[in-house]
XYZ file of C-alpha atoms in Angstrom:
306
model
C -34.510 -113.691 39.409
C -33.574 -111.849 36.203
C -32.833 -108.614 38.084
C -30.669 -110.458 40.625
C -28.708 -112.237 37.878
C -28.178 -108.892 36.144
C -27.013 -107.041 39.279
C -23.610 -106.746 37.634
C -21.912 -103.393 38.158
C -20.248 -101.957 35.059
C -19.145 -98.729 33.457
C -18.598 -98.145 29.736
C -16.080 -95.438 28.862
C -15.455 -93.735 25.524
C -11.782 -92.866 24.910
C -11.046 -90.296 22.211
C -7.408 -90.455 21.129
C -5.811 -87.506 19.309
C -2.905 -88.463 17.030
C 0.009 -86.071 16.822
C 1.376 -86.992 13.385
C 0.505 -88.776 10.159
C 0.716 -92.515 10.687
C -0.605 -95.924 9.725
C -2.565 -97.974 12.249
C -3.678 -101.601 12.027
C -7.160 -102.071 10.615
C -8.134 -104.148 13.654
C -7.042 -101.984 16.576
C -8.332 -103.858 19.636
C -5.425 -106.305 19.722
C -2.893 -103.445 19.584
C -4.768 -101.552 22.307
C -5.084 -104.581 24.572
C -1.504 -105.721 24.030
C -0.162 -102.211 24.534
C -2.247 -101.779 27.681
C -0.859 -105.011 29.119
C 2.725 -104.048 28.292
C 2.345 -100.648 29.973
C 0.762 -102.223 33.052
C 3.696 -104.627 33.312
C 6.239 -101.820 32.915
C 4.560 -99.756 35.611
C 3.809 -102.485 38.133
C 5.800 -105.709 37.720
C 8.392 -106.167 40.483
C 9.330 -109.760 39.652
C 10.882 -109.509 36.183
C 7.646 -110.974 34.734
C 8.323 -114.383 36.286
C 4.825 -114.812 37.682
C 5.234 -118.368 38.973
C 8.042 -117.257 41.319
C 6.467 -113.978 42.442
C 5.623 -113.677 46.157
C 3.282 -110.747 45.424
C 0.899 -112.680 43.158
C -2.172 -112.119 45.336
C -1.555 -108.343 45.348
C -0.507 -108.047 41.694
C -2.191 -105.105 39.938
C -1.507 -106.621 36.511
C -3.314 -109.830 37.389
C -6.253 -107.898 38.804
C -6.584 -105.585 35.816
C -5.626 -107.864 32.903
C -6.759 -111.259 34.147
C -9.639 -112.507 36.220
C -9.274 -113.367 39.877
C -12.383 -115.127 41.161
C -13.043 -116.760 44.511
C -15.253 -119.304 42.754
C -15.652 -120.148 39.078
C -18.458 -121.875 37.180
C -17.549 -125.465 36.328
C -17.312 -124.733 32.584
C -14.650 -121.996 32.970
C -11.155 -123.031 31.968
C -7.837 -121.203 32.078
C -7.529 -117.494 32.765
C -10.577 -116.116 30.970
C -10.557 -112.322 31.184
C -14.037 -111.198 32.180
C -13.288 -108.051 34.179
C -13.027 -105.775 31.143
C -13.462 -105.628 27.393
C -12.302 -103.277 24.651
C -14.254 -102.246 21.550
C -12.959 -100.349 18.542
C -14.815 -100.382 15.256
C -12.804 -97.637 13.562
C -11.093 -99.569 10.762
C -9.210 -96.658 9.158
C -5.533 -97.351 8.505
C -4.302 -93.977 7.273
C -4.441 -91.485 10.137
C -3.573 -87.815 9.687
C -2.118 -85.508 12.324
C -5.051 -84.118 14.301
C -7.338 -87.113 13.611
C -9.112 -88.763 16.520
C -9.733 -92.480 16.986
C -12.405 -93.671 19.401
C -12.450 -96.887 21.384
C -14.553 -98.104 24.311
C -13.415 -99.693 27.556
C -16.016 -101.497 29.658
C -15.121 -102.407 33.242
C -17.057 -104.877 35.377
C -17.300 -105.461 39.120
C -14.157 -104.827 41.152
C -12.203 -103.865 38.031
C -14.101 -100.567 38.081
C -11.936 -99.324 40.961
C -8.803 -99.714 38.801
C -9.980 -96.992 36.412
C -6.882 -94.912 37.181
C -4.574 -97.815 36.324
C -6.233 -98.275 32.919
C -6.063 -94.531 32.163
C -2.408 -94.398 33.146
C -1.625 -97.439 30.976
C -3.335 -95.993 27.898
C -1.707 -92.599 28.525
C 1.748 -94.229 28.715
C 0.951 -96.209 25.558
C 0.241 -92.933 23.769
C 3.690 -91.634 24.701
C 5.377 -94.895 23.713
C 3.351 -95.399 20.535
C 0.852 -98.006 19.401
C 1.325 -100.653 16.734
C 4.439 -101.486 14.736
C 4.726 -97.835 13.621
C 4.769 -96.658 17.240
C 1.981 -94.184 16.484
C 1.792 -91.600 19.260
C -1.345 -90.013 20.631
C -2.759 -88.215 23.631
C -5.994 -89.041 25.407
C -8.059 -86.060 24.333
C -11.220 -86.966 26.198
C -12.923 -89.737 28.162
C -16.732 -89.762 28.255
C -19.311 -91.823 30.103
C -22.267 -93.541 28.405
C -24.323 -90.366 28.640
C -21.790 -88.157 26.838
C -20.457 -86.413 29.966
C -16.699 -85.766 30.056
C -14.846 -87.630 32.800
C -11.538 -86.342 31.465
C -10.933 -83.380 29.198
C -7.924 -81.068 28.863
C -6.115 -83.195 31.489
C -8.810 -82.458 34.089
C -10.591 -85.450 35.643
C -14.184 -84.920 36.786
C -14.971 -88.010 38.835
C -18.536 -86.832 39.493
C -19.269 -88.135 35.979
C -17.665 -91.507 36.688
C -20.971 -93.243 37.340
C -21.117 -97.060 37.345
C -24.535 -98.667 37.032
C -26.044 -102.143 37.006
C -26.604 -104.148 33.838
C -30.249 -104.391 34.928
C -30.513 -100.566 34.623
C -29.274 -100.725 31.043
C -31.720 -103.542 30.266
C -34.695 -101.526 31.534
C -33.756 -98.568 29.316
C -33.348 -100.801 26.291
C -36.682 -102.543 26.913
C -38.437 -99.182 26.875
C -36.713 -98.303 23.580
C -37.708 -101.590 21.977
C -41.309 -101.340 23.147
C -41.432 -97.752 21.859
C -39.944 -98.423 18.420
C -40.838 -102.081 18.015
C -38.481 -105.032 18.325
C -37.593 -106.669 15.009
C -36.161 -109.826 16.668
C -32.875 -109.431 14.798
C -29.421 -109.722 16.359
C -26.803 -107.856 14.330
C -23.248 -109.001 15.084
C -20.935 -106.020 14.654
C -17.837 -108.035 15.564
C -17.013 -111.710 14.983
C -18.725 -114.377 17.053
C -16.301 -117.165 17.961
C -18.367 -119.853 19.606
C -17.887 -123.577 20.133
C -21.181 -125.469 20.450
C -21.520 -129.253 20.660
C -17.760 -129.545 20.183
C -17.499 -127.518 16.971
C -17.127 -123.822 16.165
C -20.262 -122.321 14.654
C -20.135 -121.778 10.904
C -23.646 -120.334 10.943
C -25.837 -118.949 13.703
C -27.601 -121.294 16.116
C -30.313 -119.929 18.420
C -29.574 -122.562 21.050
C -25.830 -121.947 20.765
C -26.257 -118.190 21.155
C -28.558 -118.524 24.175
C -26.324 -121.091 25.870
C -23.268 -118.854 25.380
C -25.218 -115.838 26.631
C -26.387 -117.566 29.814
C -22.871 -118.816 30.497
C -21.446 -115.335 29.973
C -23.948 -113.914 32.457
C -23.049 -116.594 35.008
C -19.328 -115.847 34.569
C -19.936 -112.155 35.307
C -22.234 -113.090 38.202
C -19.494 -115.207 39.775
C -16.977 -112.419 39.144
C -19.315 -110.110 41.087
C -19.857 -112.821 43.765
C -23.445 -113.545 42.713
C -23.597 -117.325 42.874
C -26.602 -118.373 40.814
C -27.175 -121.029 38.186
C -27.795 -119.800 34.676
C -31.220 -120.242 33.044
C -31.879 -123.346 30.995
C -32.702 -123.075 27.292
C -36.246 -124.414 27.581
C -37.609 -122.419 24.622
C -35.500 -122.328 21.468
C -36.687 -119.633 19.022
C -36.769 -120.602 15.366
C -34.360 -118.836 13.018
C -36.260 -117.439 10.051
C -33.337 -115.717 8.312
C -29.603 -115.232 8.714
C -26.615 -113.820 6.861
C -23.109 -115.012 7.679
C -19.593 -114.212 6.567
C -16.414 -115.632 8.047
C -13.903 -113.230 9.568
C -10.228 -113.731 10.377
C -8.250 -111.353 12.548
C -4.517 -111.709 13.053
C -2.840 -110.521 16.220
C 0.656 -110.743 17.613
C 1.007 -112.535 20.959
C 3.992 -111.359 22.982
C 3.427 -114.308 25.331
C 3.829 -116.832 22.498
C 6.043 -114.526 20.375
C 4.062 -115.352 17.255
C 1.092 -114.312 15.158
C -2.255 -115.816 16.130
C -5.317 -116.059 13.916
C -8.654 -115.374 15.616
C -11.711 -116.490 13.654
C -15.444 -115.985 13.903
C -18.584 -115.162 11.966
C -20.248 -111.783 11.376
C -23.687 -110.920 10.026
C -27.191 -111.082 11.441
C -29.762 -113.591 12.590
C -33.527 -113.012 12.711
C -35.646 -115.066 15.112
C -39.362 -115.743 14.771
C -39.756 -114.165 18.216
C -37.708 -113.389 21.293
C -39.391 -115.038 24.303
C -40.267 -112.457 26.944
C -38.420 -114.413 29.646
C -35.198 -114.202 27.603
C -35.426 -110.607 26.386
C -33.672 -109.042 29.398
C -30.780 -111.487 29.161
C -30.425 -110.943 25.408
C -30.311 -107.176 25.912
C -27.700 -107.622 28.659
C -25.546 -109.391 26.062
C -25.277 -106.116 24.127
C -22.952 -104.909 26.896
C -21.440 -108.230 27.985
C -20.640 -109.722 24.532
C -20.709 -113.500 24.028
C -18.349 -116.241 22.881
C -14.561 -116.444 22.957
C -12.133 -113.503 22.767
C -14.612 -111.001 24.207
C -11.745 -108.987 25.735
C -10.622 -108.436 22.124
C -14.045 -107.035 21.276
C -15.452 -110.255 19.798
C -19.124 -111.166 20.135
C -20.672 -107.667 20.161
C -24.233 -107.635 18.895
C -27.211 -105.313 18.905
C -30.919 -106.134 18.998
C -32.948 -104.333 16.345
């Protein structure tokens, strides 16, 4: 059952951006990348003056298919327009960028969003010409690599033979072998904030049950997105937390939709469990790619098992 639940197609792409001049970028870059991507997609594709509720092309809209999540069926707990078809990661927090510097970010595409690779590349390329952030910092896409370090794009040449999607279950099997080889320390290190509501309140410290529940829900959301209609596992075994370290994190982003600044909050740090039950290990490793909690399309909820 685990392998079937994790039959989620994905591809993780590394974008290396080369900046053409000295500039200042925001410390937290994912919001600027995501917002800029959405703006470029709208400029390239919107034929209804951005009045979505009156648009007769809604079912064919490229922006909706790339930025938001169209699903034939949704799990009962899903509300609103959760974006599960992609996520962006950038953990380069430098602000002062010199001409010739490169900044790396990662774009992960899931399910049918994989086929829109060209739309995402075009959007990020246009964003580079327009400029990112309030300083309109310009860049070119220097290189795009796959997870194995092979160049899909370099020197403006696309090599689609290296555009190789795989299943989450394939990633999990590789990671299991690594953990068995080096020894699993049962520690989840959160590299980006976890924003998670559990029992009606946002977590102020890590909860094993809260993490597992969020993880299983995230897997079911991606399953439904990929038209795999299965229930998520129940949390029958709750590992004990033997140690944790937590710090609160606030990230401010500008919302063009609401025309205002929004504060996104979460917790960073690590949590060590007494043991990771064997029946949960594959799902927990899948979460390294999928992320958990709210705001995952902004890079929130990325963790690593060590």
